[in-house]
XYZ file of C-alpha atoms in Angstrom:
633
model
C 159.727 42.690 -5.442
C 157.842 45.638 -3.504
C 156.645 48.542 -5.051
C 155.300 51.319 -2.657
C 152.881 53.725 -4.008
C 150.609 56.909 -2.538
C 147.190 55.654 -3.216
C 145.132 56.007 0.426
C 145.063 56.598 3.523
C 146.409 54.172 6.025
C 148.174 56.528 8.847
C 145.644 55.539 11.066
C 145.360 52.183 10.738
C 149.165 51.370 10.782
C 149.387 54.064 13.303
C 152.137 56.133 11.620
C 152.975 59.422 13.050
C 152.033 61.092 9.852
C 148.474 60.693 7.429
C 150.857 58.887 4.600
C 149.372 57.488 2.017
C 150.428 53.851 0.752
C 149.220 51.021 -1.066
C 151.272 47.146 -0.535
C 150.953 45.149 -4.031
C 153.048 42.239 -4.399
C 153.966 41.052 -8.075
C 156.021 38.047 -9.005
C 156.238 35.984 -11.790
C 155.064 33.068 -9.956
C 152.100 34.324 -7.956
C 149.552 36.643 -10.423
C 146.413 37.957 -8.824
C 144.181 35.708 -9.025
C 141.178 36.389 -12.451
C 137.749 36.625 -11.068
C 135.916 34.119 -12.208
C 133.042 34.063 -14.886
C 131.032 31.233 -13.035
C 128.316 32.170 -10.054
C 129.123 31.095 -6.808
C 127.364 27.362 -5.500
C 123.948 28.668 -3.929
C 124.515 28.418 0.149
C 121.764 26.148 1.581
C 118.970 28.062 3.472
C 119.912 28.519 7.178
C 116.185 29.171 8.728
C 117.775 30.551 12.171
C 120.861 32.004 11.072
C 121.432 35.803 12.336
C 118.203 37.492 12.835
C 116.144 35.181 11.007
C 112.927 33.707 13.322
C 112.484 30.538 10.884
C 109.784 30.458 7.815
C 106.905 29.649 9.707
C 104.505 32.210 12.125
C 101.122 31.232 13.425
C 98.316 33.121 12.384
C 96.097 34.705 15.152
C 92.618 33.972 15.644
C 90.177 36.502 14.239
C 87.789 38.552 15.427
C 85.392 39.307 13.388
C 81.326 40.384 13.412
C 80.269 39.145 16.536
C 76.810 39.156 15.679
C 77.208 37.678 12.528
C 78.858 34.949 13.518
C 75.935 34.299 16.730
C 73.381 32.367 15.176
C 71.769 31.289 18.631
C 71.156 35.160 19.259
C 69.989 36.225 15.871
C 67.385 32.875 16.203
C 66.253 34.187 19.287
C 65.526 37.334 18.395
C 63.876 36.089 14.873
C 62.088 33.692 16.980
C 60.927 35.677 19.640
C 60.839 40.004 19.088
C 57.730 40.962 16.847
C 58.734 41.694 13.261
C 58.995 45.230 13.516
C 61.110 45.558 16.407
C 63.038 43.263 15.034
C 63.348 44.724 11.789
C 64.610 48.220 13.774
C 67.330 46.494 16.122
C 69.229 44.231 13.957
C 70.563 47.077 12.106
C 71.724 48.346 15.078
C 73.194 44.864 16.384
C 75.116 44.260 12.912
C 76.515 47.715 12.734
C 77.426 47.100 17.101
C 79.015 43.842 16.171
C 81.465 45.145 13.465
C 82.532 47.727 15.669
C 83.376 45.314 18.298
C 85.544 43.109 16.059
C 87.444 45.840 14.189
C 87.402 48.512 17.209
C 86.754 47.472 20.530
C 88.305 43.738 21.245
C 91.354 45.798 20.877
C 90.340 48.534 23.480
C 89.466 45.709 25.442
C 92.811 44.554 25.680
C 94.586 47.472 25.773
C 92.817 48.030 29.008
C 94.413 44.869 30.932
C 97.733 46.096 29.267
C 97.618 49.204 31.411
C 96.069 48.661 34.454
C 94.858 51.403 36.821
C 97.625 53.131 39.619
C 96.594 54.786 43.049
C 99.206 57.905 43.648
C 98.072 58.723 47.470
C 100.210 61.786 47.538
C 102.286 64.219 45.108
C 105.712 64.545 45.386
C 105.378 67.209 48.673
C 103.563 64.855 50.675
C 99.853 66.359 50.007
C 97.372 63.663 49.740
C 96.015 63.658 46.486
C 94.873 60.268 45.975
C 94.415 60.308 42.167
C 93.565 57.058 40.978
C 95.198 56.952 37.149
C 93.357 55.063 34.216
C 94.106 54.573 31.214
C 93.028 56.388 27.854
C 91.528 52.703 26.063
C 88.937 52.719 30.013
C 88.252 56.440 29.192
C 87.389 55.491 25.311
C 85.386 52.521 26.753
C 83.179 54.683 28.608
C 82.849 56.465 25.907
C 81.754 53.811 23.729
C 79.315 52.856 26.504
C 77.571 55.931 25.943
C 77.406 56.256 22.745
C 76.198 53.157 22.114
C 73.784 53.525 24.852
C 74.408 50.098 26.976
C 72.780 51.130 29.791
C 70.282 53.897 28.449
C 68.407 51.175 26.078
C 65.951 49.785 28.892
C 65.235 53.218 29.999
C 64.667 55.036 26.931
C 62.058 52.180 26.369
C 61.222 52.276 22.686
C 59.890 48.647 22.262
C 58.285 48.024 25.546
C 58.915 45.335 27.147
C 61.587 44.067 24.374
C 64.216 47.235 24.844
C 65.335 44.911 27.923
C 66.223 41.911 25.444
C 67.669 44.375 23.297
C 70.060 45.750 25.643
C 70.374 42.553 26.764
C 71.272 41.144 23.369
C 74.008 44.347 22.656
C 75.678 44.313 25.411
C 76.431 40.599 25.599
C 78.181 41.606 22.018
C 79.998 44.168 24.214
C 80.687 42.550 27.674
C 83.722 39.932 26.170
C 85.566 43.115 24.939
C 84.621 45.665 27.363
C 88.104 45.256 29.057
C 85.678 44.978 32.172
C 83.824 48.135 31.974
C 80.990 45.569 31.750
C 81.277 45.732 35.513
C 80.576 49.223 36.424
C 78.129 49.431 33.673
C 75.685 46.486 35.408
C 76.418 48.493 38.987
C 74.907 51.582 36.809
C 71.816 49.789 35.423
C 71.687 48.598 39.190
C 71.484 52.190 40.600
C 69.108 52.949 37.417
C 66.902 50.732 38.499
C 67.010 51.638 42.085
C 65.746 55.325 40.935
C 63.345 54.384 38.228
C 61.231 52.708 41.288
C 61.844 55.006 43.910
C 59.133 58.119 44.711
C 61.916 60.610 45.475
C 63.471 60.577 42.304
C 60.815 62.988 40.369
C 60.405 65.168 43.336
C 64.237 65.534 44.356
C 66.306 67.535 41.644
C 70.025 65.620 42.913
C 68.140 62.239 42.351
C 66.634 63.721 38.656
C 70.039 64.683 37.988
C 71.731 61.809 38.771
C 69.018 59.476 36.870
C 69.373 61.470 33.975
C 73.247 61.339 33.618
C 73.441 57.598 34.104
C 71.063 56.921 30.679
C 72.882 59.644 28.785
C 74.004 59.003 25.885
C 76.541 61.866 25.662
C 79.617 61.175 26.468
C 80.547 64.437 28.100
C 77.306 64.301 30.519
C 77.330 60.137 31.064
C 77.877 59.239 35.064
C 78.431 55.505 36.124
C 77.463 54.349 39.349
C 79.586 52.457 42.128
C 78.133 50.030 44.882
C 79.709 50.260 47.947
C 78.383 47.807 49.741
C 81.344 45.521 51.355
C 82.900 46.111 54.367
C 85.722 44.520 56.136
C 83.280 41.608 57.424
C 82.923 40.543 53.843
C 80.746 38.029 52.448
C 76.211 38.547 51.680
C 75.753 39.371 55.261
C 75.138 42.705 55.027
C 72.858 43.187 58.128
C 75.509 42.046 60.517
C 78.715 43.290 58.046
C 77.868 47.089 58.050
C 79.299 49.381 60.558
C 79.062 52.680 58.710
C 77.388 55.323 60.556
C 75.578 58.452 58.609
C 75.194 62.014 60.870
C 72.720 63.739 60.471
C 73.169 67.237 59.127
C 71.042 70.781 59.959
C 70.406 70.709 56.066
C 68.646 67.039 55.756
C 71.501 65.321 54.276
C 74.525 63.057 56.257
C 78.018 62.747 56.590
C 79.275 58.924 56.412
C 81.545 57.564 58.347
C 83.253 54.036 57.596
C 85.245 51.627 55.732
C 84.533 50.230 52.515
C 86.453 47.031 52.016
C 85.800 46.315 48.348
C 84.452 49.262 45.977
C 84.379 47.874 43.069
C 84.572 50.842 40.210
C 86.044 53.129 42.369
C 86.411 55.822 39.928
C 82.536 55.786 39.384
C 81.028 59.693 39.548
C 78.422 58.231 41.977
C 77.587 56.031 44.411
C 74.618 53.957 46.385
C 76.207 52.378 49.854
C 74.785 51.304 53.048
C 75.228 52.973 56.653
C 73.477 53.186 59.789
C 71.637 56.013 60.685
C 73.162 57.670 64.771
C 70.376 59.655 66.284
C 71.196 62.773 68.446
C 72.231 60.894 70.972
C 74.587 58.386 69.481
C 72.537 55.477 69.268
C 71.766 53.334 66.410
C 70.173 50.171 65.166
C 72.013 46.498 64.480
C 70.716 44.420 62.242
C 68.743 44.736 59.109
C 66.389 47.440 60.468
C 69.319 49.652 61.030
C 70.317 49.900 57.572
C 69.698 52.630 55.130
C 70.570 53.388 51.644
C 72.384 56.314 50.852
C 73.571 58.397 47.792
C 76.981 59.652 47.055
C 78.269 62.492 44.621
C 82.155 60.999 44.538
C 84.051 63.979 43.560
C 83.114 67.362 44.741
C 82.482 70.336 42.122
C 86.166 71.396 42.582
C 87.098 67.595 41.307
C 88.262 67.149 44.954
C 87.272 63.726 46.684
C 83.861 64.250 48.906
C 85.660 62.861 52.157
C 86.905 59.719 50.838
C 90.215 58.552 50.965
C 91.781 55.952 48.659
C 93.795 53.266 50.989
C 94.626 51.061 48.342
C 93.878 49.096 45.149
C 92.731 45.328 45.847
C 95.610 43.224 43.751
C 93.179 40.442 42.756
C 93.797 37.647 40.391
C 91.341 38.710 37.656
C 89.302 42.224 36.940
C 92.258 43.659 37.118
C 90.764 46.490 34.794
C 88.584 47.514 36.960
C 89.781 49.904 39.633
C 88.737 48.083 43.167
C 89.803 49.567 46.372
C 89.894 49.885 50.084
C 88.119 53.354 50.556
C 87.501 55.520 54.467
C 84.759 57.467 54.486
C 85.503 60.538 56.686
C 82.488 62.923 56.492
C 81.506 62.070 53.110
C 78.307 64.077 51.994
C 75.283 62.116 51.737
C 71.586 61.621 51.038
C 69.420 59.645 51.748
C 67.733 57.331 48.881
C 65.492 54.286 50.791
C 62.973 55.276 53.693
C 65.350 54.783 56.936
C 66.079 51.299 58.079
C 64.811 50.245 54.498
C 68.532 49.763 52.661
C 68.525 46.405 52.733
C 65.390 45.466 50.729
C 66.412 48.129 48.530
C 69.423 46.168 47.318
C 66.701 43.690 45.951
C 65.607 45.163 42.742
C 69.420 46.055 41.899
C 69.850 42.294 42.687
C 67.853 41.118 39.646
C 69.658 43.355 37.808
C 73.457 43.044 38.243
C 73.002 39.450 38.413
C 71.568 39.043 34.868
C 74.583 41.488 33.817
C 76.732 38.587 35.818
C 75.316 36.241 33.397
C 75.536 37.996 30.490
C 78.858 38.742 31.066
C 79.245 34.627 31.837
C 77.873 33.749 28.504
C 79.639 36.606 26.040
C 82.559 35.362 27.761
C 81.968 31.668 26.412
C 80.590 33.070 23.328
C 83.899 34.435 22.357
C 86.306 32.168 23.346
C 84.349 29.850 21.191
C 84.201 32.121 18.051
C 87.750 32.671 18.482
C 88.767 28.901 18.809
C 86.511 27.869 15.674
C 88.550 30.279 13.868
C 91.739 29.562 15.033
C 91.187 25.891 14.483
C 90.790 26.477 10.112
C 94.094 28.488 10.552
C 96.057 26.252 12.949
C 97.540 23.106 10.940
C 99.053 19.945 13.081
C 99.683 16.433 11.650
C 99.427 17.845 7.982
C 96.021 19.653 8.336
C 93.435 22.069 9.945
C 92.574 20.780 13.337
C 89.085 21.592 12.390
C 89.887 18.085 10.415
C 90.461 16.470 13.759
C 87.129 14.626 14.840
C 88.390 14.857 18.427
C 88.929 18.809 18.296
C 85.575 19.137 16.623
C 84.073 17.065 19.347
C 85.491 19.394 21.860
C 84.004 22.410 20.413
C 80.668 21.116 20.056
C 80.178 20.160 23.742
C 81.528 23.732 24.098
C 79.072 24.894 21.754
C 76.432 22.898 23.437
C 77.350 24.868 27.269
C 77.484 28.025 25.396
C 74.071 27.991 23.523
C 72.373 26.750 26.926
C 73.230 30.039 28.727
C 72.672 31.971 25.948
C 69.296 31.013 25.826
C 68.967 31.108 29.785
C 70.415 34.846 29.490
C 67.821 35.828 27.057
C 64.808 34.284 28.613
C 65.361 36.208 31.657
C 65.704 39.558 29.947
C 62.343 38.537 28.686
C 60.631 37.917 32.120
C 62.466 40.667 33.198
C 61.447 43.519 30.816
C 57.934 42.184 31.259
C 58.424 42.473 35.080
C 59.677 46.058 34.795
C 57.282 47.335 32.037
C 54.581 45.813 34.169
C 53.408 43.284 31.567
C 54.201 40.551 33.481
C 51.814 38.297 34.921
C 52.046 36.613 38.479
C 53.544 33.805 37.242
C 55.705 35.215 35.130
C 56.682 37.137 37.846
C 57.043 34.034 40.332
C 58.897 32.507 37.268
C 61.486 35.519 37.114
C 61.950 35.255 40.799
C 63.229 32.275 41.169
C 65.349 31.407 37.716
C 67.391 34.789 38.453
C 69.681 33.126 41.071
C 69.463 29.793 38.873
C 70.773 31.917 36.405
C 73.559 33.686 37.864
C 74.969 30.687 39.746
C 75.008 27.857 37.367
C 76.243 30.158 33.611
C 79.236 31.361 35.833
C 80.158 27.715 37.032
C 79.544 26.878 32.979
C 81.834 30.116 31.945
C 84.793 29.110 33.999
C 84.553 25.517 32.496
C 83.936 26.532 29.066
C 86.574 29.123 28.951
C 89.374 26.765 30.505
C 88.445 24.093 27.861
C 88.924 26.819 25.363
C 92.368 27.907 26.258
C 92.979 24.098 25.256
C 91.967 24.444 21.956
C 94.735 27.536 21.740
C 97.629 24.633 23.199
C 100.771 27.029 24.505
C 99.424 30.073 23.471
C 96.448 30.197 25.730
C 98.623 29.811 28.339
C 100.446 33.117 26.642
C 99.545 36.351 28.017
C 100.403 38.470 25.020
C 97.698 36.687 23.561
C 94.905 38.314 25.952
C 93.899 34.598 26.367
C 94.742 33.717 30.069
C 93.083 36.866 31.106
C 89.870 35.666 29.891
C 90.227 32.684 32.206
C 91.510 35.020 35.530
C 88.478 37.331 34.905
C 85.987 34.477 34.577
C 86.429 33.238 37.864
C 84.724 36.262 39.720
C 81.627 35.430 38.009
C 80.897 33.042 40.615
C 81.506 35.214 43.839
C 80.171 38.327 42.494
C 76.604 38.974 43.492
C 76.539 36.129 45.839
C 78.423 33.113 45.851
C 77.058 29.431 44.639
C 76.058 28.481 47.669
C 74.420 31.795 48.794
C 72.080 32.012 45.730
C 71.540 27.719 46.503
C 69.786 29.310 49.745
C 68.089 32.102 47.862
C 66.322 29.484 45.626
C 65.576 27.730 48.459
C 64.206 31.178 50.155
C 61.963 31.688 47.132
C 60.218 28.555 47.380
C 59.478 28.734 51.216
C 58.472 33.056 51.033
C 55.796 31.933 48.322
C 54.714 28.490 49.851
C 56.180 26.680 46.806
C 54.372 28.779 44.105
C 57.711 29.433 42.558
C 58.385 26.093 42.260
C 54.972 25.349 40.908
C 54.856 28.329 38.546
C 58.378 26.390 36.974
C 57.379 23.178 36.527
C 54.243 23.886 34.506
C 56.574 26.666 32.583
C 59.321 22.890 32.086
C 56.079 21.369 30.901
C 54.677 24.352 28.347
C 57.955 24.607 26.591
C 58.137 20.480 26.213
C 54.851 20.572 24.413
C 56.294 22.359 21.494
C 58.386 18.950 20.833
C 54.911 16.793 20.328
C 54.811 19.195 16.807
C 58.249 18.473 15.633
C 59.850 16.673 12.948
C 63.326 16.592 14.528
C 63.696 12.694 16.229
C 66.033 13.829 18.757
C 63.624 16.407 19.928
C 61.053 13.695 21.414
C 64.147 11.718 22.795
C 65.447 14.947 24.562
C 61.845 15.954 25.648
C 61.086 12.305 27.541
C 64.240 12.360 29.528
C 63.540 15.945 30.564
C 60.014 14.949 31.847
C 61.043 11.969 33.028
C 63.519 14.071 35.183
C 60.775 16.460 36.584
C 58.310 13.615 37.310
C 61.337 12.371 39.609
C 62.491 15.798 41.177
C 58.714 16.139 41.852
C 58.520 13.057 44.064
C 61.529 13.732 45.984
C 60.301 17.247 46.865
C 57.098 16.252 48.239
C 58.961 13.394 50.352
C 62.138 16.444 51.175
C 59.572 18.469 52.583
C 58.797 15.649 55.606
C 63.062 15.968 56.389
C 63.485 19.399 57.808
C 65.257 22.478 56.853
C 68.760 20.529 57.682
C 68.144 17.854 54.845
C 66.483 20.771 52.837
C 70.161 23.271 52.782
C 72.317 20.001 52.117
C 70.446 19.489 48.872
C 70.152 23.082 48.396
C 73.276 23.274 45.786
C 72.416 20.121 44.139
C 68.382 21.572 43.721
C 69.728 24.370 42.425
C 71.777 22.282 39.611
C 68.731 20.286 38.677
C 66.648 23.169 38.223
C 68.995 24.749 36.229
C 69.856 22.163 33.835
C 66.214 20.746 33.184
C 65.718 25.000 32.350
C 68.072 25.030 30.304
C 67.158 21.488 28.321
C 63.502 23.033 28.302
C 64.755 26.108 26.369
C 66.484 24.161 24.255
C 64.083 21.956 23.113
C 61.742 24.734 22.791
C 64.267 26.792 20.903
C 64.166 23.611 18.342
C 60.467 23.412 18.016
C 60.664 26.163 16.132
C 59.355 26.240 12.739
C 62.423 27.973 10.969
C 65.040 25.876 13.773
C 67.852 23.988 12.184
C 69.389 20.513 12.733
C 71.794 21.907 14.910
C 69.658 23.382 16.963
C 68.262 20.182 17.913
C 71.491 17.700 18.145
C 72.354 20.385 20.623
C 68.835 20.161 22.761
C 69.650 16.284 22.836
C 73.227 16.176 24.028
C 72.308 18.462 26.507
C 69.669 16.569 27.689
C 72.046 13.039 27.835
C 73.507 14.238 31.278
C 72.001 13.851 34.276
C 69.340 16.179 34.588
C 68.474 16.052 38.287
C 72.024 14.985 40.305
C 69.796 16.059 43.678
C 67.652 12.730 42.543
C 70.953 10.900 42.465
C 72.672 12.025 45.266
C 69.660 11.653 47.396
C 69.545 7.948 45.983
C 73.165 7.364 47.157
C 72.837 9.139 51.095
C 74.309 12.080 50.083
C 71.801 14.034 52.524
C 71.232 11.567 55.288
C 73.106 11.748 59.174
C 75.863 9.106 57.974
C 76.338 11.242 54.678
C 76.996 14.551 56.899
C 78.822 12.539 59.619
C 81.015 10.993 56.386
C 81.117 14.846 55.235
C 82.847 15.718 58.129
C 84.973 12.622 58.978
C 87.015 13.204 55.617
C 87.089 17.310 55.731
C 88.656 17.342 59.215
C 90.768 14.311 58.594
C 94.453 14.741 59.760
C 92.868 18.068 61.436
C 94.171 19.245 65.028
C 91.407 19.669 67.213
């Protein structure tokens, strides 16, 4: 039977025109509710992806941790070659730097790539306001920058010639988090040197100014610097590339008048840039003797643009940090900062300087990948353990380690000839020396960086293919390194320019540095040392008689092996400073199984080519045949 009863509430779910309240129980003899029962219920098998469940298992992330800690090529180094007491007062500094890098600024870094700068040309009325937007983790980098005085080191100059290495040594902690502030902070140490060596700057108050913001170490009062230097032309031809024109004013200063095709750190509160100077009656010089150097105040006291206008923001495949645009210069105040027609030679000294910040950026970019993929390989487990446990992975990361430590030491070395050079301790070979291993430098660590760093996104598998990992963009941004500041090939000729403008004493003043740092191996107990240090001679005895012959085949043969040169030179440097780097009394085993793999490559590939025809007629004419194959002409 049914029995009815007013219990709850059902009106709305039976729909009944009233709330009535009624509860359905059916009792019968033969069917009782059924008992609960006093036994638990069978466990249910575990379901890893069932409902929101993401499985048991989640990789753990690579580490970042004291950067200079964990550098034991760069704390050597320094041990090895800073006096004690300036050592003693800039480690402190380094190990305090390199914490805050790990547990503060890698993530600023990549919080900068996550939101990338915007150009808003006009405001919603159609004014043209051309505000470029950043983002607040750029802002707190320049900040840092400051504070931590990345720029302001050299200049302050508290250890001599040594406050070079120093900076040298800080901000290659910095660069490979920067987010790429590491790029307008070389163009500023570029413009700092520019006005450290130039007479006007203690007699003109803008030029004081200016020189004093850009070593500041406030924050509120810290300028960087752009170089505008590229226009639509492109490329290291400056002379025949610039078509800004500068008019001059009643007052002494100019109004500019052009298009910059790449401004790199366009948000920059100054800026040095090229133009040609018109004379009253319109006329002006081509060529190099037509160009002058010129300094820019970007923003006007009212914050307004100083008659510049934004066109666009370059979409590039790395950098993408950095803010680089297309800018027209319509009347843009100006002054002028070289003697007239004297721009282009002074671009040199800023050269030498945002080159070796091209270089240090190369090698604190392989310097972290490979910190990050030791660590990741004791947390990353395949085929039931660590793939540190892999002898093939570790293999890997020791020819990484071996790249890495090369440019290291190739990086440091130069901020040693150079902070000689600019304290003006440096002899004339020293100076030779610095001359010609600067392009060396810059051209052959950003061909290693882009290696290295692709190798290490291997050792990541999927995820450094991932962008959320930051990874990938390590990769994009390396790849500049090799067109900034003059391409591979450029810097080939610049070598080769070196040599001829001092009659070979560059080349000279190298070798015998090659042999001084070799002689260090005679005292040794390390076997490999001696091994490593005879194929590196043997090398230089061999590059030595092909120069003298090279010199007999003209300046054709002389530009075909000019890329090849520039390898050799590079790579017997770099076994040289290794070895030497070894010698030393308190050097470990490692250091020296790393001087001898190095040295197991070929050492001078312009000896080889040259042995296989590379640079004769029927090489070029083969050069040729296959590039324009299948070509219409």
């Amino acid at each position: 039977m049914w029995r009815v009863t007013s219990t709850f509430a059902l009106g709305e779910r039976l729909a009944l025109p009233t709330a009535t309240c009624l509860t359905f129980r059916y009792k019968s003899s033969a069917f009782q509710e059924p008992k609960k029962s006093r036994q638990q219920p069978y466990p249910q098998p575990s379901v890893p992806f069932r409902g929101a469940e993401r499985g048991s298992f989640f990789q753990e992330q690579p580490n970042v941790g004291n950067v200079y800690q964990e550098d034991v090529v760069l704390q050597s180094f320094l041990r090895r070659m800073l006096p004690d007491s300036v050592f003693q007062e800039i480690s402190p500094d380094l190990e305090s730097f390199g914490a805050r890098v790990g547990a503060e600024i890698h993530e600023v870094g990549l919080e900068c790539e996550r939101n990338l700068p915007e150009h808003k040309p006009f405001d919603a009325w159609g004014n043209r306001v051309d505000q470029l937007l950043t983002s607040e983790a750029w802002k707190k980098q320049k900040n840092i920058a400051a504070e931590e005085g990345i720029v302001a080191i050299p200049y302050e100059n508290k250890h001599g010639p040594w406050s070079r290495v120093h900076q040298v040594a800080k901000h290659m902690l910095y660069s490979s988090s920067s987010g790429l502030y590491s790029c307008p902070l070389a163009m500023t140490d570029g413009a700092m040197q520019f006005f450290r060596g130039s007479p006007k700057t203690a007699s003109n108050p803008i030029f004081a100014n200016a020189f004093s913001r850009l070593m500041s170490r406030d924050p509120s009062k810290f300028w960087t610097s752009g170089q505008w230097m590229t226009e639509r032309r492109g490329g290291s031809d400056v002379a025949n590339g610039t078509e800004t024109l500068a008019f001059p004013q009643p007052d002494g200063s100019y109004k500019l008048h052009g298009y910059k095709w790449f401004s790199s750190a366009t948000d920059s509160d100054m800026t040095l840039t090229l133009a040609r100077i018109v004379d009253p009656i319109g006329h002006y010089v081509q060529g190099t003797k037509g160009i002058s150097m010129f300094f820019v105040e970007v923003r006007k006291p009212d914050g307004s643009l100083n008659g510049i206008e934004v066109q666009k923001l370059k979409d590039k495949l790395g950098t993408r940090q950095v803010p680089t645009a297309e800018l027209l210069l319509d009347g843009a105040d100006a002054i002028l900062a070289s003697e007239e027609g004297r721009g282009v030679r002074a671009i040199t000294p800023m050269l030498t300087i945002t080159r070796l910040h091209n270089s240090l950026s190369a090698a604190s970019a392989m310097r972290k990948i490979l910190q990050m993929a030791r660590d990741y390989s004791l947390r990353r487990k395949a085929f039931g353990k660590a793939i540190i446990d892999h002898p093939l992975h570790v293999q890997t990361l020791h020819r990484m380690e071996v790249d890495t430590r090369g440019a290291q030491l190739f990086v440091l070395d130069t901020a040693r000839l150079l902070g000689l050079e600019e304290t003006n301790q440096a002899t004339e070979e020293e100076s030779l020396l610095l001359r010609i291993v600067t392009p060396l430098l810059k051209l052959y660590t950003a061909k290693m960086a882009i290696a290295t760093i692709s190798e290490g996104l291997e050792c990541f598998g999927g995820q450094g293919y991932i962008e959320d990992t930051g990874l990938p963009g390590m990769l994009r941004d390396a790849q500049v390194l090799s067109i900034w500041e003059g391409t591979t090939n450029i810097l080939s000729l610049d070598v080769l320019r070196s040599v001829v403008k001092t009659n070979g004493q560059t080349l000279q003043v190298f070798f015998n540095s090659l042999e001084s740092k070799l002689e260090a191996a005679s005292q040794s107990n390390f076997v490999e040392l001696k091994e490593a240090s005879k194929r590196l001679q043997g090398s230089s005895n061999n590059l030595k008689e092909l120069l003298k012959d090279a010199l007999n085949e003209g300046p054709t043969f002389m530009e075909l092996a000019g890329r090849d040169l520039a390898y050799s030179l590079s790579r017997l440097y770099i076994g040289s400073l290794l070895v030497e780097h070894a010698s030393w009394t308190e050097a470990t085993q490692g250091d020296a199984f790393v001087a001898q793999r190095w040295c197991e490559q070929d050492l001078c590939p312009v000896v080889t080519n040259f042995n296989n025809g590379h640079y004769s007629q029927t090489g070029q004419l083969q050069n040729r045949t296959t590039v324009m194959e299948g070509y219409p002409q």
